[in-house]
Coordinates of C-alpha atoms in Angstrom, one line a residue:
P15 CA 0.0 0.0 0.0
E16 CA 1.1 3.6 -0.7
A17 CA 0.9 4.4 3.1
S18 CA 3.5 1.8 4.1
M19 CA 7.2 2.4 4.4
A20 CA 9.9 0.1 3.0
V21 CA 13.1 -0.6 4.9
L22 CA 15.9 0.2 2.5
V23 CA 19.1 -1.8 2.8
Q24 CA 22.0 -0.7 0.5
I25 CA 25.7 -0.2 0.3
Q26 CA 27.4 3.0 1.2
V27 CA 28.8 4.6 -2.0
Q28 CA 32.4 5.6 -1.5
G29 CA 32.6 8.5 -4.0
I30 CA 35.8 9.7 -5.5
F31 CA 33.9 12.4 -7.4
S32 CA 30.4 13.6 -6.4
G33 CA 28.1 16.5 -7.3
V34 CA 24.8 17.8 -8.4
A35 CA 23.4 18.5 -11.9
F36 CA 20.5 20.4 -13.4
S37 CA 19.2 18.9 -16.7
R38 CA 18.5 22.4 -17.8
D39 CA 20.6 25.3 -16.7
P40 CA 18.1 27.6 -14.9
L41 CA 20.5 30.6 -14.6
L42 CA 22.4 31.2 -17.8
G43 CA 19.5 31.0 -20.2
D44 CA 21.2 28.3 -22.3
K45 CA 18.4 25.8 -22.7
D46 CA 20.7 23.2 -24.4
A47 CA 23.1 23.0 -21.5
V48 CA 23.2 20.8 -18.4
A49 CA 24.7 22.6 -15.4
I50 CA 27.0 20.5 -13.2
E51 CA 28.7 21.3 -9.9
A52 CA 31.1 18.8 -8.4
L53 CA 34.2 18.1 -6.3
P54 CA 36.5 15.2 -5.6
G55 CA 35.2 13.1 -2.7
A56 CA 31.8 12.3 -1.2
A57 CA 28.5 14.0 -2.1
S58 CA 28.1 15.6 1.3
A59 CA 30.9 18.1 0.6
V60 CA 29.0 19.5 -2.4
V61 CA 25.5 19.7 -1.0
S62 CA 26.6 21.1 2.4
G63 CA 27.4 24.5 0.9
Q64 CA 30.5 24.8 3.0
V65 CA 32.9 24.6 0.0
T66 CA 32.8 26.1 -3.5
P67 CA 32.5 23.3 -6.1
E68 CA 33.8 23.3 -9.6
S69 CA 31.1 24.5 -12.1
Y70 CA 30.6 23.2 -15.7
Q71 CA 28.2 23.5 -18.5
V72 CA 27.8 20.5 -20.8
V73 CA 26.3 21.8 -24.1
F74 CA 24.4 19.5 -26.4
G75 CA 24.9 20.4 -30.0
H76 CA 22.7 19.8 -33.0
S77 CA 24.5 16.7 -34.4
D78 CA 25.6 13.3 -33.2
S79 CA 28.9 14.6 -31.8
L80 CA 29.8 14.5 -28.1
P81 CA 28.5 17.3 -26.0
E82 CA 30.9 20.3 -25.5
I83 CA 32.2 21.0 -21.9
L84 CA 32.4 24.7 -20.9
G85 CA 33.6 26.0 -17.6
E86 CA 36.7 25.9 -15.4
S87 CA 39.5 23.4 -15.9
G88 CA 39.3 21.2 -12.8
D89 CA 39.8 17.7 -11.5
L90 CA 36.8 16.0 -13.0
P91 CA 37.4 13.8 -16.1
P92 CA 35.5 15.1 -19.2
S93 CA 34.1 11.7 -19.9
L94 CA 32.5 11.6 -16.4
L95 CA 30.9 15.1 -17.0
Q96 CA 29.5 13.9 -20.3
E97 CA 28.1 10.7 -18.6
V98 CA 26.5 12.8 -15.9
A99 CA 24.9 15.1 -18.5
H100 CA 23.4 12.2 -20.4
L101 CA 22.1 10.7 -17.2
A102 CA 20.4 14.0 -16.3
R103 CA 18.8 14.3 -19.8
D104 CA 17.7 10.6 -19.7
L105 CA 15.9 11.2 -16.4
E106 CA 14.2 14.3 -17.8
T107 CA 12.9 12.2 -20.7
R108 CA 11.8 9.5 -18.3
Y109 CA 9.8 12.1 -16.3
H110 CA 7.9 13.5 -19.3
G111 CA 10.2 16.3 -20.1
V112 CA 10.2 17.9 -16.6
P113 CA 13.7 19.3 -15.9
Q114 CA 15.5 17.4 -13.1
D115 CA 17.7 18.3 -10.2
I116 CA 19.9 15.3 -9.4
E117 CA 22.6 14.3 -6.9
W118 CA 25.2 11.8 -8.0
S119 CA 28.4 10.1 -7.0
Y120 CA 31.1 8.1 -8.9
D121 CA 33.1 5.4 -7.1
G122 CA 35.7 4.9 -9.9
R123 CA 33.7 2.2 -11.7
T124 CA 30.0 3.1 -11.5
L125 CA 28.0 6.4 -11.7
W126 CA 25.4 6.3 -8.9
L127 CA 22.2 8.3 -9.0
L128 CA 21.5 9.3 -5.4
Q129 CA 18.5 11.6 -5.8
A130 CA 16.3 13.1 -8.5
R131 CA 13.5 15.7 -8.2
P132 CA 11.9 18.2 -10.5
I133 CA 13.2 21.8 -10.8
T134 CA 9.9 23.5 -9.9
T135 CA 11.3 27.0 -10.8
L136 CA 11.4 25.8 -14.5
L137 CA 7.7 24.9 -14.6
P138 CA 5.6 25.3 -16.6
I139 CA 7.5 24.4 -19.8
W140 CA 6.4 26.4 -22.8
T141 CA 7.1 25.3 -26.3
R142 CA 7.0 27.0 -29.7
K143 CA 6.5 23.7 -31.5
I144 CA 3.0 23.5 -33.1
A145 CA 2.2 27.0 -31.6
A146 CA 4.5 28.6 -34.1
E147 CA 2.6 26.9 -36.9
V148 CA -0.9 27.6 -35.6
I149 CA -0.3 31.4 -35.2
P150 CA 3.2 32.3 -36.4
G151 CA 5.1 35.6 -36.2
V152 CA 5.0 38.4 -33.7
I153 CA 1.5 38.9 -32.3
R154 CA -0.3 42.1 -31.4
P155 CA -2.5 42.4 -28.3
L156 CA -5.8 42.5 -30.1
T157 CA -5.1 39.3 -32.1
W158 CA -4.1 37.5 -28.9
S159 CA -7.1 38.7 -26.9
V160 CA -9.3 37.1 -29.5
N161 CA -7.3 34.0 -30.4
Q162 CA -6.3 32.9 -26.9
P163 CA -9.8 32.4 -25.4
L164 CA -11.1 30.8 -28.6
T165 CA -8.2 28.3 -28.9
C166 CA -7.9 27.5 -25.2
G167 CA -11.7 27.3 -24.8
T168 CA -11.9 24.8 -27.7
W169 CA -9.1 22.7 -26.3
G170 CA -10.8 22.7 -22.9
E171 CA -14.0 21.5 -24.5
I172 CA -12.3 18.6 -26.2
F173 CA -10.3 17.6 -23.2
S174 CA -13.3 17.9 -20.8
L175 CA -15.3 15.7 -23.1
V176 CA -12.8 12.9 -22.6
L177 CA -11.8 13.5 -19.0
G178 CA -15.2 14.3 -17.5
K179 CA -14.8 14.7 -13.7
R180 CA -11.0 14.2 -14.0
S181 CA -10.7 17.6 -15.7
R182 CA -11.3 19.3 -12.4
G183 CA -8.3 21.2 -11.3
L184 CA -7.0 21.8 -14.8
D185 CA -6.9 25.4 -15.9
F186 CA -7.4 25.2 -19.7
S187 CA -7.0 29.0 -20.0
Q188 CA -3.2 28.3 -19.4
T189 CA -3.0 26.2 -22.6
A190 CA -1.2 29.0 -24.4
T191 CA 0.6 32.2 -23.7
L192 CA 2.8 34.9 -25.2
H193 CA 6.5 35.1 -24.6
Y194 CA 8.5 37.7 -26.6
A195 CA 5.2 38.5 -28.3
R196 CA 5.1 35.0 -29.8
A197 CA 2.8 32.1 -29.1
Y198 CA 3.8 29.2 -26.9
F199 CA 1.9 26.1 -25.8
N200 CA 2.0 24.8 -22.3
A201 CA 3.8 21.5 -22.7
S202 CA 3.6 20.7 -19.0
L203 CA -0.2 21.1 -19.0
L204 CA -0.7 19.3 -22.3
G205 CA 1.4 16.4 -21.1
Q206 CA -0.6 16.2 -17.9
I207 CA -3.9 16.2 -19.8
F208 CA -2.8 13.5 -22.2
R209 CA -1.6 11.3 -19.3
R210 CA -5.0 11.7 -17.6
M211 CA -6.6 10.7 -20.9
G212 CA -4.6 7.5 -20.9
L213 CA -2.5 8.7 -23.8
P214 CA 1.3 9.4 -24.1
P215 CA 2.2 13.0 -23.2
E216 CA 3.6 13.6 -26.7
S217 CA 0.3 12.6 -28.4
L218 CA -0.4 16.0 -29.9
E219 CA 3.1 16.2 -31.4
F220 CA 2.7 12.7 -32.8
L221 CA -0.6 13.7 -34.6
T222 CA 0.5 17.1 -35.9
R223 CA 4.2 16.5 -36.6
G224 CA 4.7 12.7 -37.0
A225 CA 6.9 12.5 -34.0
S226 CA 7.6 9.1 -32.3
M227 CA 5.2 8.2 -29.5
S228 CA 5.7 6.1 -26.4
K229 CA 3.3 3.3 -25.4
P230 CA 0.7 4.3 -22.7
S231 CA 0.0 2.0 -19.8
L232 CA -2.9 -0.4 -20.4
G233 CA -4.5 0.5 -17.1
S234 CA -4.7 4.2 -17.8
T235 CA -6.1 3.6 -21.2
L236 CA -8.8 1.3 -20.0
R237 CA -9.9 3.8 -17.3
N238 CA -10.4 6.4 -20.1
I239 CA -12.3 4.2 -22.6
P240 CA -15.7 5.9 -22.0
G241 CA -14.2 9.4 -22.6
L242 CA -12.2 8.2 -25.6
W243 CA -15.3 6.7 -27.1
R244 CA -17.1 10.1 -26.7
L245 CA -14.2 11.7 -28.6
I246 CA -14.3 9.1 -31.3
A247 CA -18.1 9.6 -31.7
R248 CA -17.4 13.4 -32.3
E249 CA -14.8 12.4 -34.9
L250 CA -17.1 10.0 -36.7
S251 CA -19.9 12.6 -36.8
A252 CA -17.6 15.6 -37.8
K253 CA -18.7 15.7 -41.4
K254 CA -22.4 15.5 -40.7
N255 CA -22.2 18.1 -37.9
F256 CA -20.2 20.5 -40.1
D257 CA -22.5 20.2 -43.0
H258 CA -25.4 21.0 -40.7
D259 CA -23.6 24.0 -39.2
Y260 CA -22.5 25.2 -42.7
Q261 CA -26.1 25.4 -43.9
H262 CA -27.6 26.8 -40.7
L263 CA -24.8 28.8 -39.2
F264 CA -21.7 29.6 -41.2
L265 CA -23.3 30.3 -44.6
P266 CA -26.1 32.5 -43.3
T267 CA -23.6 34.4 -41.1
L268 CA -21.2 35.1 -44.0
Q269 CA -24.1 36.2 -46.2
D270 CA -25.3 38.6 -43.4
L271 CA -21.7 39.9 -43.0
G272 CA -21.6 40.9 -46.6
K273 CA -23.4 44.1 -45.8
P274 CA -21.2 47.3 -46.0
T275 CA -19.8 48.6 -42.8
A276 CA -19.1 52.2 -44.0
N277 CA -22.0 53.9 -42.1
M278 CA -22.0 51.7 -39.0
S279 CA -21.6 53.3 -35.6
P280 CA -19.0 52.0 -33.1
S281 CA -21.8 50.2 -31.2
D282 CA -23.1 48.6 -34.3
L283 CA -19.6 47.5 -35.3
L284 CA -19.1 46.0 -31.8
G285 CA -22.3 44.1 -32.2
R286 CA -21.0 42.8 -35.5
I287 CA -17.7 41.8 -33.9
H288 CA -19.5 39.8 -31.1
Q289 CA -21.7 38.1 -33.7
I290 CA -18.5 36.9 -35.6
L291 CA -16.8 35.8 -32.3
K292 CA -19.9 33.7 -31.4
V293 CA -19.8 31.9 -34.7
L294 CA -16.0 31.6 -34.5
E295 CA -16.4 29.5 -31.4
S296 CA -17.9 26.8 -33.6
A297 CA -15.5 27.3 -36.4
T298 CA -12.5 27.1 -34.1
Y299 CA -13.8 23.7 -32.8
Y300 CA -13.9 22.3 -36.3
S301 CA -10.5 24.0 -37.2
I302 CA -8.9 22.0 -34.3
L303 CA -10.9 18.8 -34.6
T304 CA -10.6 18.2 -38.4
P305 CA -6.8 18.4 -38.7
L306 CA -6.4 16.1 -35.7
S307 CA -9.0 13.8 -37.2
A308 CA -7.2 13.7 -40.6
A309 CA -3.8 13.1 -38.9
L310 CA -5.3 10.3 -36.7
R311 CA -6.8 8.5 -39.7
Q312 CA -3.6 8.8 -41.7
A313 CA -1.5 7.4 -38.9
L314 CA -4.1 4.6 -38.1
F315 CA -4.4 3.5 -41.8
R316 CA -0.7 4.3 -42.6
V317 CA -1.7 6.3 -45.7
K318 CA 1.3 8.1 -47.4
D319 CA 1.1 11.8 -48.1
Q320 CA 1.5 11.2 -51.8
E321 CA -1.8 9.2 -51.8
L322 CA -3.8 12.2 -50.8
D323 CA -5.1 15.2 -52.8
P324 CA -5.0 18.5 -50.9
S325 CA -6.7 20.5 -53.6
R326 CA -9.6 21.4 -51.3
T327 CA -7.4 23.6 -49.1
P328 CA -8.0 27.3 -49.8
E329 CA -4.3 28.0 -50.6
A330 CA -4.1 25.2 -53.2
A331 CA -7.4 26.3 -54.8
A332 CA -6.3 29.9 -54.9
L333 CA -3.0 29.1 -56.6
R334 CA -4.6 26.8 -59.1
S335 CA -7.2 29.6 -59.9
L336 CA -4.5 32.2 -60.5
Q337 CA -2.5 29.8 -62.7
T338 CA -5.7 29.3 -64.8
I339 CA -6.1 33.1 -65.2
A340 CA -2.5 33.5 -66.2
T341 CA -2.8 30.7 -68.8
A342 CA -5.9 32.2 -70.3
S343 CA -4.4 35.7 -70.3
R344 CA -1.4 34.5 -72.3
D345 CA -3.7 33.3 -75.0
L346 CA -5.7 36.6 -74.9
L347 CA -2.7 38.9 -74.8
G348 CA -0.9 37.2 -77.7
N349 CA 2.7 38.4 -78.0
L350 CA 4.1 38.9 -74.5
D351 CA 7.3 40.4 -75.8
Q352 CA 5.4 43.7 -76.2
L353 CA 4.7 43.8 -72.5
S354 CA 7.0 44.6 -69.6
P355 CA 7.4 41.9 -67.0
Q356 CA 7.7 44.6 -64.4
T357 CA 4.5 44.6 -62.3
A358 CA 3.8 48.3 -62.3
S359 CA 4.5 48.7 -66.0
L360 CA 2.5 45.6 -66.9
F361 CA -0.7 46.7 -65.1
A362 CA -0.4 50.3 -66.4
T363 CA -0.4 48.8 -69.9
L364 CA -3.3 46.5 -69.1
A365 CA -5.3 49.4 -67.7
E366 CA -4.8 51.5 -70.9
S367 CA -5.9 48.8 -73.3
P368 CA -9.6 48.0 -73.8
Q369 CA -8.8 44.5 -75.0
T370 CA -7.2 43.5 -71.7
E371 CA -10.3 44.4 -69.6
P372 CA -11.3 40.7 -69.3
V373 CA -7.9 40.0 -67.7
L374 CA -8.4 42.7 -65.1
A375 CA -11.9 41.6 -64.5
Q376 CA -10.8 38.0 -63.9
L377 CA -8.2 39.3 -61.3
D378 CA -10.9 41.3 -59.6
R379 CA -13.1 38.2 -59.4
F380 CA -10.1 36.3 -58.0
L381 CA -9.7 38.8 -55.2
E382 CA -13.4 38.8 -54.5
R383 CA -13.2 35.0 -54.1
Y384 CA -9.9 34.6 -52.3
G385 CA -9.3 38.1 -50.9
Y386 CA -9.9 36.9 -47.4
L387 CA -6.5 35.1 -47.4
S388 CA -3.4 36.8 -46.1
E389 CA 0.2 36.2 -45.2
V390 CA -0.8 34.9 -41.8
G391 CA -4.4 33.7 -41.9
T392 CA -4.8 33.4 -38.1
D393 CA -3.5 37.0 -37.4
I394 CA -6.3 39.6 -37.8
A395 CA -3.6 42.4 -37.6
V396 CA -2.2 41.3 -41.0
P397 CA -3.8 42.9 -44.1
T398 CA -5.7 40.5 -46.4
W399 CA -5.1 40.1 -50.2
K400 CA -8.3 42.2 -50.8
E401 CA -6.7 45.1 -48.9
N402 CA -3.3 44.7 -50.3
P403 CA -3.4 43.0 -53.7
Q404 CA 0.2 43.9 -54.6
P405 CA 1.6 40.4 -53.8
I406 CA -1.0 38.8 -56.0
R407 CA -0.3 41.3 -58.9
E408 CA 3.4 40.4 -58.6
L409 CA 2.7 36.7 -58.6
F410 CA 0.3 37.1 -61.6
A411 CA 3.1 38.9 -63.6
S412 CA 5.5 36.1 -62.7
L413 CA 3.1 33.4 -63.7
L414 CA 2.3 35.2 -66.9
F415 CA 5.9 35.3 -68.1
N416 CA 7.2 32.2 -66.3
P417 CA 4.5 29.5 -66.0
S418 CA 4.5 27.4 -62.8
P419 CA 4.8 23.6 -62.9
E420 CA 1.5 21.7 -63.0
S421 CA 0.3 20.2 -59.7
Q422 CA 0.0 16.4 -59.2
K423 CA -3.8 16.5 -58.7
S424 CA -4.4 14.7 -62.0
E425 CA -1.9 11.9 -61.0
I426 CA -4.1 10.6 -58.1
S427 CA -6.5 8.7 -60.3
H428 CA -7.1 5.8 -57.9
Q429 CA -7.2 5.7 -54.2
S430 CA -7.5 2.7 -51.9
W431 CA -10.4 2.5 -49.4
K432 CA -8.0 3.5 -46.7
A433 CA -6.8 6.6 -48.6
K434 CA -10.5 7.5 -49.3
L435 CA -11.3 7.4 -45.6
V436 CA -8.4 9.8 -44.9
Q437 CA -9.2 11.9 -48.0
G438 CA -12.6 12.7 -46.7
R439 CA -11.1 14.3 -43.6
V440 CA -8.5 16.1 -45.7
D441 CA -11.3 17.6 -47.8
L442 CA -13.3 18.5 -44.7
K443 CA -10.2 20.2 -43.3
G444 CA -10.0 22.3 -46.4
Q445 CA -13.6 23.4 -46.2
V446 CA -13.2 24.2 -42.5
G447 CA -10.1 26.2 -43.2
G448 CA -11.9 28.3 -45.8
I449 CA -14.8 29.1 -43.4
Y450 CA -12.5 29.9 -40.5
S451 CA -10.3 32.2 -42.6
Q452 CA -13.3 34.1 -44.0
L453 CA -14.7 34.7 -40.5
L454 CA -11.4 36.0 -39.3
A455 CA -11.1 38.3 -42.3
E456 CA -14.6 39.7 -41.6
L457 CA -13.5 40.2 -38.0
R458 CA -10.5 42.1 -39.1
W459 CA -12.5 44.3 -41.5
S460 CA -14.9 45.1 -38.7
F461 CA -12.0 46.3 -36.5
V462 CA -10.5 48.3 -39.4
A463 CA -13.9 50.0 -39.9
L464 CA -14.0 50.8 -36.2
E465 CA -10.5 52.2 -36.3
Q466 CA -11.3 54.5 -39.3
V467 CA -14.2 56.0 -37.2
W468 CA -11.9 56.6 -34.2
C469 CA -9.1 58.0 -36.4
Q470 CA -11.5 60.5 -37.9
S471 CA -12.7 61.6 -34.4
G472 CA -9.2 61.7 -33.0
L473 CA -9.5 58.9 -30.5
L474 CA -6.7 57.0 -32.4
A475 CA -3.8 58.6 -34.1
D476 CA -2.4 56.2 -36.7
Q477 CA -3.5 53.3 -38.8
G478 CA -3.0 50.0 -37.0
D479 CA -3.3 51.5 -33.5
I480 CA -6.5 49.5 -32.8
F481 CA -4.5 46.2 -32.9
F482 CA -2.4 47.4 -29.9
L483 CA -5.6 47.4 -27.8
E484 CA -7.3 44.3 -26.3
L485 CA -10.9 43.5 -27.0
A486 CA -12.0 44.3 -23.5
E487 CA -10.3 47.7 -23.8
I488 CA -12.1 48.4 -27.1
E489 CA -15.4 47.7 -25.3
Q490 CA -14.4 50.2 -22.6
M491 CA -13.8 52.8 -25.3
I492 CA -17.2 52.2 -26.9
A493 CA -18.7 52.6 -23.4
N494 CA -16.9 55.9 -23.1
D495 CA -15.1 54.9 -19.9
P496 CA -13.4 58.3 -19.0
G497 CA -10.7 56.7 -16.9
F498 CA -9.6 54.4 -19.6
M499 CA -9.9 57.0 -22.5
A500 CA -7.1 59.1 -21.0
Q501 CA -4.8 56.1 -21.0
V502 CA -5.3 55.0 -24.6
E503 CA -2.7 57.1 -26.4
P504 CA 0.3 56.3 -24.0
L505 CA -0.9 52.6 -23.8
V506 CA -0.8 52.2 -27.6
A507 CA 2.5 53.9 -27.8
Q508 CA 4.0 51.7 -25.1
R509 CA 2.7 48.5 -26.7
R510 CA 3.8 49.5 -30.2
S511 CA 7.3 50.1 -28.9
H512 CA 7.3 46.8 -27.1
Y513 CA 6.1 45.1 -30.3
Q514 CA 8.8 46.7 -32.4
Q515 CA 11.5 45.6 -29.9
N516 CA 10.2 42.0 -30.0
S517 CA 10.0 42.1 -33.8
Q518 CA 13.7 42.9 -34.0
L519 CA 14.7 39.7 -32.1
S520 CA 16.4 37.5 -34.7
T521 CA 16.1 34.4 -32.5
V522 CA 13.8 33.3 -29.7
P523 CA 14.0 30.1 -27.7
T524 CA 12.0 27.1 -28.9
V525 CA 11.4 26.2 -25.3
V526 CA 10.8 28.6 -22.4
Y527 CA 11.0 27.4 -18.7
G528 CA 8.9 29.1 -16.1
S529 CA 6.3 31.9 -16.2
A530 CA 8.8 34.7 -16.3
P531 CA 11.4 33.9 -19.0
D532 CA 14.8 35.6 -19.0
P533 CA 15.5 38.2 -21.7
V534 CA 16.6 36.6 -25.0
N535 CA 20.4 36.3 -25.1
L536 CA 20.7 33.6 -27.8
T537 CA 23.7 34.1 -30.1
L538 CA 24.2 32.0 -33.1
G539 CA 27.9 32.5 -32.8
N540 CA 27.9 29.9 -30.0
W541 CA 26.5 27.2 -32.3
T542 CA 28.9 24.7 -33.7
A543 CA 29.1 25.0 -37.5
S544 CA 27.6 21.9 -39.2
E545 CA 27.5 20.8 -42.7
K546 CA 24.1 19.1 -42.2
L547 CA 21.0 20.4 -40.5
Q548 CA 18.2 18.1 -39.4
G549 CA 14.5 18.8 -39.6
I550 CA 11.2 17.0 -40.4
G551 CA 10.8 15.5 -43.8
A552 CA 7.5 16.9 -45.2
S553 CA 7.6 16.3 -48.9
P554 CA 9.8 13.6 -50.5
G555 CA 12.5 14.1 -53.1
Q556 CA 15.9 15.8 -53.3
A557 CA 16.9 19.2 -54.7
E558 CA 20.0 21.3 -54.9
G559 CA 20.0 25.0 -55.3
R560 CA 20.9 28.4 -54.0
V561 CA 19.5 29.6 -50.7
K562 CA 16.9 32.4 -51.0
I563 CA 15.8 33.7 -47.6
L564 CA 12.3 35.2 -47.4
Q565 CA 11.5 36.6 -44.0
N566 CA 8.1 38.0 -45.0
L567 CA 5.9 38.9 -47.9
Q568 CA 6.7 42.7 -47.8
A569 CA 9.5 42.4 -50.4
I570 CA 8.8 39.5 -52.7
P571 CA 11.8 38.3 -54.7
A572 CA 11.7 36.5 -58.1
V573 CA 11.6 32.8 -57.2
D574 CA 12.4 30.0 -59.6
Q575 CA 13.3 26.3 -59.5
T576 CA 17.0 27.0 -59.0
M577 CA 16.3 28.4 -55.5
I578 CA 15.8 26.7 -52.2
L579 CA 13.4 29.0 -50.4
V580 CA 14.1 29.4 -46.7
V581 CA 11.2 30.9 -44.6
P582 CA 10.4 31.4 -40.9
Y583 CA 7.0 29.8 -41.3
T584 CA 4.3 29.1 -44.0
D585 CA 0.7 30.2 -44.1
A586 CA -2.0 30.2 -46.8
G587 CA -0.7 33.5 -48.2
W588 CA 2.7 32.1 -48.9
A589 CA 1.4 29.2 -51.1
P590 CA 1.8 30.9 -54.5
F591 CA 5.5 31.7 -53.9
L592 CA 6.4 28.3 -52.4
A593 CA 5.0 26.5 -55.5
R594 CA 7.6 28.2 -57.7
A595 CA 10.7 27.2 -55.7
G596 CA 13.0 24.2 -56.2
G597 CA 12.7 23.3 -52.6
I598 CA 11.5 24.6 -49.2
I599 CA 13.1 24.9 -45.8
S600 CA 11.0 26.2 -42.9
E601 CA 11.9 27.0 -39.4
V602 CA 8.6 25.7 -38.1
G603 CA 5.9 23.5 -39.3
G604 CA 5.0 19.8 -39.6
R605 CA 3.7 17.4 -42.3
L606 CA 0.3 19.0 -42.1
S607 CA 1.4 22.6 -42.4
H608 CA 0.5 24.9 -45.4
G609 CA 4.0 24.7 -46.8
A610 CA 4.1 20.9 -46.6
I611 CA 0.7 20.6 -48.4
I612 CA 1.7 22.9 -51.2
A613 CA 5.1 21.2 -51.6
R614 CA 3.6 17.7 -51.9
E615 CA 1.0 18.9 -54.4
Y616 CA 3.7 20.4 -56.6
R617 CA 6.2 17.7 -56.0
I618 CA 8.7 20.0 -54.3
P619 CA 11.0 18.6 -51.7
A620 CA 10.4 20.3 -48.3
V621 CA 12.0 20.1 -44.9
M622 CA 10.2 21.6 -41.9
E623 CA 11.3 22.4 -38.3
V624 CA 14.9 23.4 -39.1
A625 CA 15.6 25.6 -36.1
Y626 CA 16.8 29.2 -36.9
A627 CA 17.2 28.3 -40.6
T628 CA 16.9 31.9 -41.7
Q629 CA 19.8 32.7 -39.4
R630 CA 22.0 29.7 -39.9
L631 CA 21.8 29.6 -43.7
Q632 CA 23.2 32.4 -45.8
E633 CA 21.8 34.0 -48.9
G634 CA 23.2 32.4 -52.1
Q635 CA 24.6 29.4 -50.2
Q636 CA 24.5 26.1 -52.2
V637 CA 22.5 23.4 -50.3
R638 CA 21.0 20.0 -51.0
I639 CA 17.8 19.0 -49.2
D640 CA 16.2 15.6 -48.8
G641 CA 12.5 15.9 -48.1
Q642 CA 12.2 12.2 -47.2
R643 CA 14.9 12.2 -44.5
G644 CA 14.4 15.8 -43.4
T645 CA 18.0 16.8 -44.0
V646 CA 19.7 20.0 -45.3
E647 CA 23.3 19.6 -46.5
I648 CA 25.5 22.7 -47.0
L649 CA 27.6 22.0 -50.1

């Protein structure tokens, strides 16, 4: 019984070297280092605090090489320090990724573990994995005040469905947070939730990124069978439920939102915003459930990515539509040599010629259909294509003079019954993505209309100011709260300055420990140079080419198949440019990311999750990528 006490009989370890180790250094901010303090002799000398031990950092690199030892030159053998570091990391893995504080002693033959306990000051553990793909980039306050409750609320609904009464004591509002103005998921909480569900703590990463997964205990799984069955029932009825909500909720709402906002009062616009947010609760549920459903089916039936057709995704459909317009325009315009490939000159010529009116009309219809897409679909602070059509104009000019390769859609002529079961969920995911993105675009346009009213009245000074306020603060302004109104201008200025400072950070940690992370002090100069980088294989095939780094879509370069495009992340708005590259390397993202889907459709090798790729690789560098193995070789 748990209440009883064992009588422990063991030998006394006669240590010739002893010490303590932290599997993650809590002081120096280097999250890839194990901190070790040690001295010759028994462990009591180190933990007593009466003598000053030797201090070391054992840094784990990004290759198979031995860890590097930093610190003073002392009596401890390097091989022993490396063994202690590996022991500390193995214990961290055994205890579900929780950093460990250990005591150890070495008797000349055996390394003895004397004690291990969690480093509570490093909890919770926050991770950029998955979060950086869901909502990438630097995030403004308004975006987060909308996205955080929607996302955390939906996860809470799904987890509560399975856990039932066992969900008590779990604060689902802590599922995600911002560090350095970027989104992080609570790995500690998610691991705890999945263990309560009778699933391995890394289940979410397995489904979204194809990571390896440990085996759960049979007992915990059996205890959760009723809850898991409830989740399976939701998965099986997802298509039926979505079709019903599409006809009775999503479609009527989008039709109603088509009314102009020009003459609406702030109160009316706030009512419109709340209407959209209410519908977004349902849309967010499907936007989380359907990708997980597709991934679960694909893993269960072992269906390869190449067996699936992703053409129902909005980004793939938009790209194919623009290619069709470009192809038709080439036939209509005849001799392209008479036209300038420069975007501004091209459109000036098209606007002056009556015979090219059909081309411009088709582009207008394209923007009417897909104008809700943007560089970052989940960030309402980012302008949509409809507001800023310049990237689409530049892409159209590029497609007009340099046709893109055809997609592989026509090649998938026959699917097995297993692939069809997965394909149904992939198609549903595309439908959900379109609805979700349209609702977010309407939400953005509502806030933009409200901002225009306040800029005219002098409540806000500059375009974009409203996105540095939170939703509750906007409600205070509409209620004419006098105390808050006086704070608006300095508050916006302060947050804008903070946002700009975070935007200038070239690197941020993939993992953050604790609720108050240290300032970023990562320097790539400390990294060991490597001729091979490792990521996640997302689209098979090999390609060699010159590195072209694209940090954002503000300055769009000419992209061709001789280039390996290196990007910080991929979203729907990036799709047209990714399809033209010879290969893709992304700092974040998994097999189900936008970039991976586009890469597979256009048979472009792609490697995702290459940490700090835009910093570690150099413009013009020759590289070879393997989209099957997930490797990037510097040639």
